[in-house]
mmCIF file of C-alpha atoms in Angstrom:
data_model
loop_
_atom_site.group_PDB
_atom_site.id
_atom_site.type_symbol
_atom_site.label_atom_id
_atom_site.label_comp_id
_atom_site.label_asym_id
_atom_site.label_seq_id
_atom_site.Cartn_x
_atom_site.Cartn_y
_atom_site.Cartn_z
ATOM 1 C CA UNK A 299 189.543 310.975 -59.764
ATOM 2 C CA UNK A 300 192.878 309.114 -59.785
ATOM 3 C CA UNK A 301 194.553 311.335 -62.390
ATOM 4 C CA UNK A 302 195.411 314.992 -61.879
ATOM 5 C CA UNK A 303 193.844 317.420 -64.348
ATOM 6 C CA UNK A 304 196.637 319.954 -63.903
ATOM 7 C CA UNK A 305 200.371 319.148 -63.599
ATOM 8 C CA UNK A 306 201.832 318.499 -60.171
ATOM 9 C CA UNK A 307 203.888 321.427 -58.866
ATOM 10 C CA UNK A 308 207.091 320.515 -57.064
ATOM 11 C CA UNK A 309 207.463 323.986 -55.577
ATOM 12 C CA UNK A 310 205.325 327.052 -55.184
ATOM 13 C CA UNK A 311 205.907 330.295 -57.127
ATOM 14 C CA UNK A 312 206.908 333.436 -55.260
ATOM 15 C CA UNK A 313 203.494 335.037 -55.750
ATOM 16 C CA UNK A 314 201.931 332.084 -53.911
ATOM 17 C CA UNK A 315 203.596 333.004 -50.599
ATOM 18 C CA UNK A 316 202.588 336.639 -51.026
ATOM 19 C CA UNK A 317 198.974 335.509 -51.398
ATOM 20 C CA UNK A 318 199.379 333.277 -48.335
ATOM 21 C CA UNK A 319 200.331 336.311 -46.226
ATOM 22 C CA UNK A 320 197.304 338.220 -47.503
ATOM 23 C CA UNK A 321 194.994 335.266 -46.780
ATOM 24 C CA UNK A 322 196.299 334.873 -43.229
ATOM 25 C CA UNK A 323 195.689 338.579 -42.525
ATOM 26 C CA UNK A 324 192.204 338.629 -44.108
ATOM 27 C CA UNK A 325 188.869 338.190 -42.358
ATOM 28 C CA UNK A 326 186.045 336.261 -43.987
ATOM 29 C CA UNK A 327 182.866 334.753 -42.591
ATOM 30 C CA UNK A 328 181.887 331.176 -43.432
ATOM 31 C CA UNK A 329 178.116 331.405 -43.958
ATOM 32 C CA UNK A 330 177.392 328.137 -45.761
ATOM 33 C CA UNK A 331 178.874 324.796 -46.790
ATOM 34 C CA UNK A 332 177.210 323.375 -49.870
ATOM 35 C CA UNK A 333 179.459 320.308 -49.882
ATOM 36 C CA UNK A 334 182.536 318.824 -48.278
ATOM 37 C CA UNK A 335 184.786 321.090 -50.355
ATOM 38 C CA UNK A 336 182.369 323.837 -51.418
ATOM 39 C CA UNK A 337 181.970 326.952 -49.284
ATOM 40 C CA UNK A 338 180.214 330.304 -49.251
ATOM 41 C CA UNK A 339 182.135 333.187 -47.664
ATOM 42 C CA UNK A 340 181.267 336.790 -46.921
ATOM 43 C CA UNK A 341 183.863 339.520 -46.610
ATOM 44 C CA UNK A 342 183.618 342.461 -44.208
ATOM 45 C CA UNK A 343 181.793 344.544 -46.822
ATOM 46 C CA UNK A 344 179.073 341.896 -47.205
ATOM 47 C CA UNK A 345 180.224 340.605 -50.594
ATOM 48 C CA UNK A 346 179.430 336.907 -51.142
ATOM 49 C CA UNK A 347 182.231 334.647 -52.461
ATOM 50 C CA UNK A 348 181.677 331.046 -53.523
ATOM 51 C CA UNK A 349 184.700 328.734 -53.441
ATOM 52 C CA UNK A 350 184.983 325.146 -54.617
ATOM 53 C CA UNK A 351 188.032 322.881 -54.355
ATOM 54 C CA UNK A 352 188.552 319.588 -56.170
ATOM 55 C CA UNK A 353 189.824 318.307 -59.500
ATOM 56 C CA UNK A 354 189.802 321.983 -60.470
ATOM 57 C CA UNK A 355 189.493 324.963 -58.141
ATOM 58 C CA UNK A 356 187.012 327.740 -58.739
ATOM 59 C CA UNK A 357 186.141 331.014 -57.062
ATOM 60 C CA UNK A 358 183.622 333.664 -58.012
ATOM 61 C CA UNK A 359 186.418 336.251 -57.869
ATOM 62 C CA UNK A 360 187.956 334.537 -60.918
ATOM 63 C CA UNK A 361 190.899 332.975 -59.095
ATOM 64 C CA UNK A 362 191.878 329.372 -58.497
ATOM 65 C CA UNK A 363 192.284 328.305 -62.107
ATOM 66 C CA UNK A 364 195.731 329.552 -63.097
ATOM 67 C CA UNK A 365 196.851 330.435 -59.559
ATOM 68 C CA UNK A 366 195.407 330.375 -56.058
ATOM 69 C CA UNK A 367 193.460 333.423 -54.937
ATOM 70 C CA UNK A 368 193.074 334.765 -51.412
ATOM 71 C CA UNK A 369 189.781 332.896 -50.975
ATOM 72 C CA UNK A 370 190.967 329.415 -52.016
ATOM 73 C CA UNK A 371 194.014 329.776 -49.776
ATOM 74 C CA UNK A 372 191.845 331.039 -46.904
ATOM 75 C CA UNK A 373 189.793 327.825 -47.138
ATOM 76 C CA UNK A 374 192.901 325.627 -47.199
ATOM 77 C CA UNK A 375 194.788 327.504 -44.470
ATOM 78 C CA UNK A 376 192.072 328.334 -41.967
ATOM 79 C CA UNK A 377 189.315 325.779 -42.534
ATOM 80 C CA UNK A 378 191.271 322.698 -43.605
ATOM 81 C CA UNK A 379 194.274 323.802 -41.469
ATOM 82 C CA UNK A 380 196.882 322.946 -44.116
ATOM 83 C CA UNK A 381 200.347 324.365 -43.399
ATOM 84 C CA UNK A 382 201.833 326.707 -46.056
ATOM 85 C CA UNK A 383 204.854 324.404 -46.577
ATOM 86 C CA UNK A 384 202.700 321.354 -47.351
ATOM 87 C CA UNK A 385 202.959 320.581 -51.115
ATOM 88 C CA UNK A 386 199.226 319.830 -51.276
ATOM 89 C CA UNK A 387 198.371 323.495 -50.779
ATOM 90 C CA UNK A 388 200.416 324.480 -53.851
ATOM 91 C CA UNK A 389 198.452 322.279 -56.244
ATOM 92 C CA UNK A 390 195.889 323.710 -58.645
ATOM 93 C CA UNK A 391 194.183 320.326 -58.947
ATOM 94 C CA UNK A 392 193.485 317.635 -56.350
ATOM 95 C CA UNK A 393 193.149 313.885 -56.809
ATOM 96 C CA UNK A 394 190.746 311.745 -54.776
ATOM 97 C CA UNK A 395 193.300 310.709 -52.158
ATOM 98 C CA UNK A 396 194.243 314.361 -51.520
ATOM 99 C CA UNK A 397 190.597 315.409 -51.165
ATOM 100 C CA UNK A 398 189.989 312.560 -48.692
ATOM 101 C CA UNK A 399 193.091 313.610 -46.749
ATOM 102 C CA UNK A 400 191.845 317.213 -46.565
ATOM 103 C CA UNK A 401 188.472 316.094 -45.228
ATOM 104 C CA UNK A 402 190.031 313.793 -42.630
ATOM 105 C CA UNK A 403 192.635 316.410 -41.679
ATOM 106 C CA UNK A 404 190.077 319.124 -41.057
ATOM 107 C CA UNK A 405 190.083 320.039 -37.392
ATOM 108 C CA UNK A 406 186.388 320.071 -36.651
ATOM 109 C CA UNK A 407 185.551 318.956 -33.132
ATOM 110 C CA UNK A 408 182.187 320.661 -33.487
ATOM 111 C CA UNK A 409 180.478 317.844 -35.397
ATOM 112 C CA UNK A 410 177.305 316.908 -33.557
ATOM 113 C CA UNK A 411 175.157 314.001 -34.679
ATOM 114 C CA UNK A 412 172.310 314.820 -32.291
ATOM 115 C CA UNK A 413 168.944 315.636 -33.911
ATOM 116 C CA UNK A 414 168.004 319.286 -34.308
ATOM 117 C CA UNK A 415 166.322 320.898 -31.340
ATOM 118 C CA UNK A 416 163.630 323.490 -31.519
ATOM 119 C CA UNK A 417 164.267 326.543 -29.347
ATOM 120 C CA UNK A 418 160.743 326.500 -27.931
ATOM 121 C CA UNK A 419 160.582 322.773 -27.454
ATOM 122 C CA UNK A 420 159.433 321.625 -24.042
ATOM 123 C CA UNK A 421 162.288 319.158 -23.933
ATOM 124 C CA UNK A 422 164.944 321.814 -24.614
ATOM 125 C CA UNK A 423 167.401 322.211 -21.770
ATOM 126 C CA UNK A 424 170.123 324.763 -21.148
ATOM 127 C CA UNK A 425 173.625 323.453 -21.786
ATOM 128 C CA UNK A 426 176.885 324.564 -20.232
ATOM 129 C CA UNK A 427 179.145 326.894 -22.141
ATOM 130 C CA UNK A 428 182.294 325.210 -23.495
ATOM 131 C CA UNK A 429 185.494 326.567 -21.977
ATOM 132 C CA UNK A 430 187.422 328.801 -24.389
ATOM 133 C CA UNK A 431 190.603 326.770 -23.792
ATOM 134 C CA UNK A 432 188.842 323.787 -25.394
ATOM 135 C CA UNK A 433 187.753 325.694 -28.500
ATOM 136 C CA UNK A 434 189.628 325.732 -31.816
ATOM 137 C CA UNK A 435 188.431 329.215 -32.721
ATOM 138 C CA UNK A 436 185.269 330.788 -34.033
ATOM 139 C CA UNK A 437 183.684 328.361 -36.543
ATOM 140 C CA UNK A 438 182.523 331.296 -38.696
ATOM 141 C CA UNK A 439 185.629 333.494 -39.066
ATOM 142 C CA UNK A 440 188.217 330.868 -37.917
ATOM 143 C CA UNK A 441 189.858 333.439 -35.606
ATOM 144 C CA UNK A 442 190.713 333.039 -31.918
ATOM 145 C CA UNK A 443 188.093 333.387 -29.219
ATOM 146 C CA UNK A 444 189.386 335.756 -26.521
ATOM 147 C CA UNK A 445 187.122 338.200 -24.710
ATOM 148 C CA UNK A 446 184.017 336.393 -23.354
ATOM 149 C CA UNK A 447 182.077 339.673 -23.391
ATOM 150 C CA UNK A 448 182.302 339.780 -27.212
ATOM 151 C CA UNK A 449 181.122 336.163 -27.547
ATOM 152 C CA UNK A 450 177.811 334.325 -27.592
ATOM 153 C CA UNK A 451 177.235 330.600 -27.295
ATOM 154 C CA UNK A 452 174.632 328.028 -28.251
ATOM 155 C CA UNK A 453 172.594 327.772 -25.044
ATOM 156 C CA UNK A 454 170.310 324.867 -25.980
ATOM 157 C CA UNK A 455 172.398 322.809 -28.379
ATOM 158 C CA UNK A 456 176.145 322.282 -28.484
ATOM 159 C CA UNK A 457 177.445 324.993 -26.112
ATOM 160 C CA UNK A 458 180.081 326.217 -28.584
ATOM 161 C CA UNK A 459 181.175 329.871 -28.681
ATOM 162 C CA UNK A 460 180.961 332.364 -31.543
ATOM 163 C CA UNK A 461 181.922 335.992 -32.018
ATOM 164 C CA UNK A 462 178.821 338.159 -31.716
ATOM 165 C CA UNK A 463 179.833 340.024 -34.885
ATOM 166 C CA UNK A 464 180.254 336.754 -36.787
ATOM 167 C CA UNK A 465 176.952 335.369 -35.534
ATOM 168 C CA UNK A 466 175.195 338.521 -36.714
ATOM 169 C CA UNK A 467 176.640 338.039 -40.222
ATOM 170 C CA UNK A 468 175.470 334.408 -40.120
ATOM 171 C CA UNK A 469 171.973 335.373 -38.915
ATOM 172 C CA UNK A 470 171.563 338.103 -41.534
ATOM 173 C CA UNK A 471 172.655 335.687 -44.270
ATOM 174 C CA UNK A 472 170.115 333.101 -43.100
ATOM 175 C CA UNK A 473 167.398 335.757 -43.014
ATOM 176 C CA UNK A 474 168.263 336.893 -46.560
ATOM 177 C CA UNK A 475 167.917 333.276 -47.714
ATOM 178 C CA UNK A 476 164.575 333.004 -45.846
ATOM 179 C CA UNK A 477 166.002 330.187 -43.749
ATOM 180 C CA UNK A 478 165.535 329.796 -39.991
ATOM 181 C CA UNK A 479 168.413 331.126 -37.876
ATOM 182 C CA UNK A 480 170.151 328.052 -36.515
ATOM 183 C CA UNK A 481 173.425 327.276 -34.778
ATOM 184 C CA UNK A 482 176.194 327.016 -37.401
ATOM 185 C CA UNK A 483 177.323 323.720 -35.839
ATOM 186 C CA UNK A 484 174.508 321.717 -34.268
ATOM 187 C CA UNK A 485 171.698 323.388 -36.286
ATOM 188 C CA UNK A 486 169.699 324.093 -33.141
ATOM 189 C CA UNK A 487 167.038 326.732 -33.851
ATOM 190 C CA UNK A 488 167.960 330.077 -32.230
ATOM 191 C CA UNK A 489 164.609 331.743 -32.898
ATOM 192 C CA UNK A 490 163.655 334.893 -34.775
ATOM 193 C CA UNK A 491 164.590 337.310 -31.994
ATOM 194 C CA UNK A 492 168.269 336.454 -32.029
ATOM 195 C CA UNK A 493 169.226 339.408 -34.265
ATOM 196 C CA UNK A 494 167.804 341.868 -31.721
ATOM 197 C CA UNK A 495 169.746 340.057 -29.000
ATOM 198 C CA UNK A 496 172.966 340.288 -31.016
ATOM 199 C CA UNK A 497 172.449 344.006 -31.737
ATOM 200 C CA UNK A 498 171.891 344.624 -28.030
ATOM 201 C CA UNK A 499 175.196 342.931 -27.147
ATOM 202 C CA UNK A 500 177.053 344.909 -29.839
ATOM 203 C CA UNK A 501 175.615 348.224 -28.621
ATOM 204 C CA UNK A 502 176.618 347.374 -25.063
ATOM 205 C CA UNK A 503 180.163 346.542 -26.202
ATOM 206 C CA UNK A 504 180.480 349.901 -27.995
ATOM 207 C CA UNK A 505 179.461 351.808 -24.868
ATOM 208 C CA UNK A 506 181.949 349.907 -22.709
ATOM 209 C CA UNK A 507 185.158 351.939 -22.205
ATOM 210 C CA UNK A 508 188.275 350.464 -23.802
ATOM 211 C CA UNK A 509 190.844 349.501 -21.161
ATOM 212 C CA UNK A 510 194.548 349.096 -21.973
ATOM 213 C CA UNK A 511 195.198 346.803 -19.024
ATOM 214 C CA UNK A 512 199.013 346.653 -19.331
ATOM 215 C CA UNK A 513 199.573 350.378 -19.821
ATOM 216 C CA UNK A 514 200.278 353.174 -17.338
ATOM 217 C CA UNK A 515 199.928 356.863 -18.166
ATOM 218 C CA UNK A 516 203.278 358.570 -17.551
ATOM 219 C CA UNK A 517 201.584 361.911 -16.898
ATOM 220 C CA UNK A 518 198.815 361.197 -14.365
ATOM 221 C CA UNK A 519 199.764 357.647 -13.376
ATOM 222 C CA UNK A 520 196.379 356.201 -14.401
ATOM 223 C CA UNK A 521 196.305 352.374 -14.457
ATOM 224 C CA UNK A 522 194.932 351.157 -16.795
ATOM 225 C CA UNK A 523 194.670 353.743 -19.578
ATOM 226 C CA UNK A 524 191.017 354.186 -20.556
ATOM 227 C CA UNK A 525 190.094 355.044 -24.147
ATOM 228 C CA UNK A 526 192.804 355.951 -26.642
ATOM 229 C CA UNK A 527 196.404 355.191 -25.666
ATOM 230 C CA UNK A 528 199.228 357.370 -27.030
ATOM 231 C CA UNK A 529 202.829 356.149 -27.292
ATOM 232 C CA UNK A 530 205.841 358.421 -27.848
ATOM 233 C CA UNK A 531 207.963 357.476 -30.866
ATOM 234 C CA UNK A 532 211.091 359.064 -29.358
ATOM 235 C CA UNK A 533 210.976 358.138 -25.653
ATOM 236 C CA UNK A 534 211.091 354.547 -24.394
ATOM 237 C CA UNK A 535 208.030 352.988 -22.771
ATOM 238 C CA UNK A 536 206.266 356.358 -22.754
ATOM 239 C CA UNK A 537 202.447 356.117 -22.793
ATOM 240 C CA UNK A 538 199.841 358.837 -22.302
ATOM 241 C CA UNK A 539 196.103 358.905 -21.791
ATOM 242 C CA UNK A 540 194.045 361.291 -23.947
ATOM 243 C CA UNK A 541 193.981 364.080 -21.346
ATOM 244 C CA UNK A 542 197.744 364.093 -20.740
ATOM 245 C CA UNK A 543 198.475 363.814 -24.474
ATOM 246 C CA UNK A 544 196.675 367.117 -25.052
ATOM 247 C CA UNK A 545 198.645 368.884 -22.323
ATOM 248 C CA UNK A 546 202.194 367.520 -22.175
ATOM 249 C CA UNK A 547 205.172 366.402 -24.235
ATOM 250 C CA UNK A 548 204.061 368.292 -27.332
ATOM 251 C CA UNK A 549 207.587 368.437 -28.790
ATOM 252 C CA UNK A 550 207.641 364.703 -29.638
ATOM 253 C CA UNK A 551 205.629 362.698 -32.199
ATOM 254 C CA UNK A 552 203.190 360.005 -31.030
ATOM 255 C CA UNK A 553 201.332 356.974 -32.331
ATOM 256 C CA UNK A 554 198.012 355.860 -30.891
ATOM 257 C CA UNK A 555 195.670 352.925 -30.299
ATOM 258 C CA UNK A 556 191.927 353.492 -30.014
ATOM 259 C CA UNK A 557 191.418 350.107 -28.321
ATOM 260 C CA UNK A 558 193.669 347.230 -27.177
ATOM 261 C CA UNK A 559 192.937 345.061 -30.229
ATOM 262 C CA UNK A 560 193.337 347.746 -32.890
ATOM 263 C CA UNK A 561 196.468 348.513 -34.884
ATOM 264 C CA UNK A 562 198.682 351.522 -34.185
ATOM 265 C CA UNK A 563 197.792 354.727 -36.029
ATOM 266 C CA UNK A 564 199.472 358.065 -36.601
ATOM 267 C CA UNK A 565 198.672 360.650 -33.918
ATOM 268 C CA UNK A 566 198.863 364.061 -35.566
ATOM 269 C CA UNK A 567 198.673 367.123 -33.346
ATOM 270 C CA UNK A 568 196.759 370.159 -34.600
ATOM 271 C CA UNK A 569 197.595 373.539 -33.060
ATOM 272 C CA UNK A 570 194.090 374.891 -32.541
ATOM 273 C CA UNK A 571 195.456 378.117 -31.023
ATOM 274 C CA UNK A 572 196.793 379.134 -34.429
ATOM 275 C CA UNK A 573 193.218 379.271 -35.771
ATOM 276 C CA UNK A 574 191.548 380.897 -32.759
ATOM 277 C CA UNK A 575 189.271 383.771 -33.743
ATOM 278 C CA UNK A 576 189.951 383.327 -37.444
ATOM 279 C CA UNK A 577 187.185 383.395 -40.074
ATOM 280 C CA UNK A 578 187.636 380.706 -42.711
ATOM 281 C CA UNK A 579 186.850 381.314 -46.357
ATOM 282 C CA UNK A 580 186.718 379.220 -49.540
ATOM 283 C CA UNK A 581 190.476 379.710 -50.006
ATOM 284 C CA UNK A 582 191.061 377.765 -46.752
ATOM 285 C CA UNK A 583 189.163 374.665 -47.916
ATOM 286 C CA UNK A 584 192.255 372.806 -49.164
ATOM 287 C CA UNK A 585 194.162 373.563 -45.962
ATOM 288 C CA UNK A 586 191.283 372.276 -43.806
ATOM 289 C CA UNK A 587 191.113 369.094 -45.871
ATOM 290 C CA UNK A 588 194.817 368.488 -45.262
ATOM 291 C CA UNK A 589 194.343 368.980 -41.526
ATOM 292 C CA UNK A 590 191.434 366.540 -41.479
ATOM 293 C CA UNK A 591 193.273 363.844 -43.459
ATOM 294 C CA UNK A 592 195.249 361.382 -41.325
ATOM 295 C CA UNK A 593 198.435 359.949 -42.907
ATOM 296 C CA UNK A 594 198.982 356.210 -42.900
ATOM 297 C CA UNK A 595 201.392 354.917 -40.272
ATOM 298 C CA UNK A 596 204.272 354.157 -42.657
ATOM 299 C CA UNK A 597 204.241 357.628 -44.253
ATOM 300 C CA UNK A 598 203.909 359.277 -40.850
ATOM 301 C CA UNK A 599 206.949 357.429 -39.443
ATOM 302 C CA UNK A 600 208.879 358.101 -42.655
ATOM 303 C CA UNK A 601 208.308 361.844 -42.251
ATOM 304 C CA UNK A 602 209.955 361.690 -38.801
ATOM 305 C CA UNK A 603 213.291 360.367 -40.098
ATOM 306 C CA UNK A 604 215.898 363.104 -40.651
ATOM 307 C CA UNK A 605 217.803 363.603 -43.913
ATOM 308 C CA UNK A 606 221.495 362.738 -43.977
ATOM 309 C CA UNK A 607 224.486 362.886 -46.360
ATOM 310 C CA UNK A 608 224.900 360.121 -49.003
ATOM 311 C CA UNK A 609 226.272 356.809 -47.777
ATOM 312 C CA UNK A 610 225.807 353.092 -48.505
ATOM 313 C CA UNK A 611 222.182 352.007 -48.117
ATOM 314 C CA UNK A 612 221.967 349.230 -45.510
ATOM 315 C CA UNK A 613 218.864 347.811 -47.268
ATOM 316 C CA UNK A 614 219.812 347.603 -50.963
ATOM 317 C CA UNK A 615 223.600 347.847 -50.319
ATOM 318 C CA UNK A 616 224.094 350.439 -53.078
ATOM 319 C CA UNK A 617 225.387 354.011 -53.011
ATOM 320 C CA UNK A 618 223.015 355.353 -55.644
ATOM 321 C CA UNK A 619 222.722 359.123 -55.434
ATOM 322 C CA UNK A 620 219.280 360.001 -54.126
ATOM 323 C CA UNK A 621 217.661 361.316 -50.964
ATOM 324 C CA UNK A 622 218.926 359.624 -47.791
ATOM 325 C CA UNK A 623 217.393 359.023 -44.373
ATOM 326 C CA UNK A 624 219.159 358.275 -41.085
ATOM 327 C CA UNK A 625 217.887 355.705 -38.579
ATOM 328 C CA UNK A 626 218.201 355.711 -34.792
ATOM 329 C CA UNK A 627 221.195 353.359 -35.013
ATOM 330 C CA UNK A 628 222.995 355.917 -37.270
ATOM 331 C CA UNK A 629 222.804 353.684 -40.356
ATOM 332 C CA UNK A 630 221.602 355.285 -43.578
ATOM 333 C CA UNK A 631 219.139 354.166 -46.220
ATOM 334 C CA UNK A 632 217.595 355.435 -49.439
ATOM 335 C CA UNK A 633 214.290 357.181 -48.830
ATOM 336 C CA UNK A 634 212.535 354.774 -51.209
ATOM 337 C CA UNK A 635 214.065 351.733 -49.480
ATOM 338 C CA UNK A 636 213.146 352.768 -45.952
ATOM 339 C CA UNK A 637 209.636 353.823 -47.000
ATOM 340 C CA UNK A 638 209.024 350.397 -48.527
ATOM 341 C CA UNK A 639 210.407 348.739 -45.379
ATOM 342 C CA UNK A 640 207.997 350.738 -43.220
ATOM 343 C CA UNK A 641 205.107 349.814 -45.506
ATOM 344 C CA UNK A 642 206.111 346.157 -45.031
ATOM 345 C CA UNK A 643 206.004 346.723 -41.243
ATOM 346 C CA UNK A 644 209.752 346.257 -40.860
ATOM 347 C CA UNK A 645 210.749 348.686 -38.119
ATOM 348 C CA UNK A 646 214.220 347.442 -37.156
ATOM 349 C CA UNK A 647 217.612 347.834 -38.825
ATOM 350 C CA UNK A 648 218.673 344.676 -40.666
ATOM 351 C CA UNK A 649 222.328 345.173 -39.627
ATOM 352 C CA UNK A 650 222.228 345.610 -35.855
ATOM 353 C CA UNK A 651 218.551 344.832 -35.079
ATOM 354 C CA UNK A 652 218.079 348.256 -33.482
ATOM 355 C CA UNK A 653 214.774 349.999 -33.985
ATOM 356 C CA UNK A 654 214.446 352.797 -36.532
ATOM 357 C CA UNK A 655 212.982 354.933 -33.717
ATOM 358 C CA UNK A 656 214.120 355.187 -30.116
ATOM 359 C CA UNK A 657 210.639 354.671 -28.703
ATOM 360 C CA UNK A 658 210.017 351.522 -30.759
ATOM 361 C CA UNK A 659 212.389 348.741 -29.787
ATOM 362 C CA UNK A 660 213.780 345.647 -31.584
ATOM 363 C CA UNK A 661 211.368 343.305 -29.829
ATOM 364 C CA UNK A 662 208.555 345.547 -31.035
ATOM 365 C CA UNK A 663 209.207 344.726 -34.689
ATOM 366 C CA UNK A 664 205.455 344.632 -35.312
ATOM 367 C CA UNK A 665 203.571 347.724 -34.177
ATOM 368 C CA UNK A 666 200.394 345.759 -33.521
ATOM 369 C CA UNK A 667 202.096 344.551 -30.358
ATOM 370 C CA UNK A 668 202.649 346.553 -27.215
ATOM 371 C CA UNK A 669 205.833 348.634 -27.017
ATOM 372 C CA UNK A 670 208.374 346.948 -24.682
ATOM 373 C CA UNK A 671 210.732 348.485 -22.140
ATOM 374 C CA UNK A 672 214.169 348.423 -23.733
ATOM 375 C CA UNK A 673 215.678 350.733 -26.351
ATOM 376 C CA UNK A 674 219.007 351.012 -28.152
ATOM 377 C CA UNK A 675 221.424 349.693 -25.545
ATOM 378 C CA UNK A 676 219.452 351.029 -22.556
ATOM 379 C CA UNK A 677 216.809 349.630 -20.269
ATOM 380 C CA UNK A 678 214.410 351.988 -18.534
ATOM 381 C CA UNK A 679 212.991 350.616 -15.335
ATOM 382 C CA UNK A 680 210.707 353.492 -14.277
ATOM 383 C CA UNK A 681 210.009 356.077 -16.999
ATOM 384 C CA UNK A 682 207.163 357.580 -14.957
ATOM 385 C CA UNK A 683 209.640 358.697 -12.288
ATOM 386 C CA UNK A 684 211.900 360.165 -14.955
ATOM 387 C CA UNK A 685 209.023 362.150 -16.439
ATOM 388 C CA UNK A 686 207.807 363.444 -13.121
ATOM 389 C CA UNK A 687 211.323 364.593 -12.263
ATOM 390 C CA UNK A 688 211.141 366.525 -15.556
ATOM 391 C CA UNK A 689 214.221 364.814 -16.963
ATOM 392 C CA UNK A 690 214.619 365.730 -20.612
ATOM 393 C CA UNK A 691 215.844 363.007 -23.014
ATOM 394 C CA UNK A 692 219.118 363.898 -24.712
ATOM 395 C CA UNK A 693 217.793 364.207 -28.249
ATOM 396 C CA UNK A 694 219.398 366.773 -30.497
ATOM 397 C CA UNK A 695 217.541 368.449 -33.294
ATOM 398 C CA UNK A 696 218.802 369.414 -36.692
ATOM 399 C CA UNK A 697 218.654 373.155 -37.313
ATOM 400 C CA UNK A 698 216.734 372.784 -40.570
ATOM 401 C CA UNK A 699 214.567 369.782 -39.710
ATOM 402 C CA UNK A 700 211.764 369.329 -37.231
ATOM 403 C CA UNK A 701 212.357 365.587 -36.764
ATOM 404 C CA UNK A 702 214.847 364.488 -34.083
ATOM 405 C CA UNK A 703 218.249 363.127 -35.052
ATOM 406 C CA UNK A 704 218.471 359.727 -33.403
ATOM 407 C CA UNK A 705 221.911 359.565 -31.763
ATOM 408 C CA UNK A 706 222.785 357.027 -29.089
ATOM 409 C CA UNK A 707 220.636 358.234 -26.152
ATOM 410 C CA UNK A 708 222.226 359.265 -22.867
ATOM 411 C CA UNK A 709 219.959 359.597 -19.850
ATOM 412 C CA UNK A 710 221.000 361.445 -16.733
ATOM 413 C CA UNK A 711 218.987 359.233 -14.396
ATOM 414 C CA UNK A 712 219.744 357.379 -11.154
ATOM 415 C CA UNK A 713 221.467 354.000 -11.632
ATOM 416 C CA UNK A 714 218.431 352.151 -10.288
ATOM 417 C CA UNK A 715 216.356 353.505 -13.138
ATOM 418 C CA UNK A 716 218.709 353.076 -16.077
ATOM 419 C CA UNK A 717 220.974 350.076 -16.458
ATOM 420 C CA UNK A 718 223.324 349.851 -19.420
ATOM 421 C CA UNK A 719 223.186 346.632 -21.401
ATOM 422 C CA UNK A 720 226.146 345.052 -23.182
ATOM 423 C CA UNK A 721 227.029 346.179 -26.696
ATOM 424 C CA UNK A 722 225.046 344.431 -29.390
ATOM 425 C CA UNK A 723 226.882 342.274 -31.858
ATOM 426 C CA UNK A 724 225.900 342.834 -35.487
#
């Protein structure tokens, strides 16, 4: 089609870029391609979504007609590899030349023109596994391929790698359609027993202990930390294993990671001694529910910020009279402003680029990353030695508030351990 059915858009609306962010953070599984621009996706709950791009876009979620939905943008961003600033991705209607460009532009080194091979064929031969550095990502979920122990590859066809979890979704979809389970790329038959093989690998991965390879427990010195890793929000570069977390440093709040690839979560301590020997009745049900509920990370961090007198909010730049919170850099902000910033995963002050919390530093602006070594104007070279010498961080507490007031920290440590860095320029 040489004419566009919907007007050309010279720029994208604001909501478009918000949807782009959601699409980039979403996980879908590509389980079928019914055409060059028609796809079948499955989300993590198993819901099937059908997406078609062309002279008009359509999606079974109802999006794509008046504005792009998460699914149409996922196809364009992760399958066709179109950059968000390319005007083609903004359009709600494609012409023939744009469709041809999308097809040619698609990064798909997996195309194999060899005839299909039967798994039990006498001529079938084992093929070498393709090196992960040569892969463009998992062909099913479009995400990176990292840990070889969580991957499986086509042994008798193309040799390409897949996530075990993704391959299980693919195999279950093929089984539900009463189709043979084949390689998503070369269509080599994997046989009927592949689902049992995939389940076996997944069970083995669950039993394997989670190792935080770049983390050292400050308490016992364990390297690496096995299982859940706990990180102090107040102290710099301060990690604990599960055993030491239960025993030490109970006066400070912590966040935790259950495995190296998971996001940070709130680590809420429960004082079990307070309930020792107590008989619970129906009147305690609401209290027990509150203890069992885990707050989201943004609300948990927000609760740690101390109140402060009214000032000018460094986020909205107004002095509107409301509740105020103080950050580690001593700047103030409205409670609603800082809560929204934390929900948006913005953990550093916009004025001086200092973290809102002493234990979370400017370079750790996204809590999915590991916490680095530096904090507000200080660099800690060996926090384990400081802890074992029982040095207490100089953190004052407000008389009427349990959360620490984040003043400029002063550590009474040897000069080889703490080195002062130059003053930051705003």
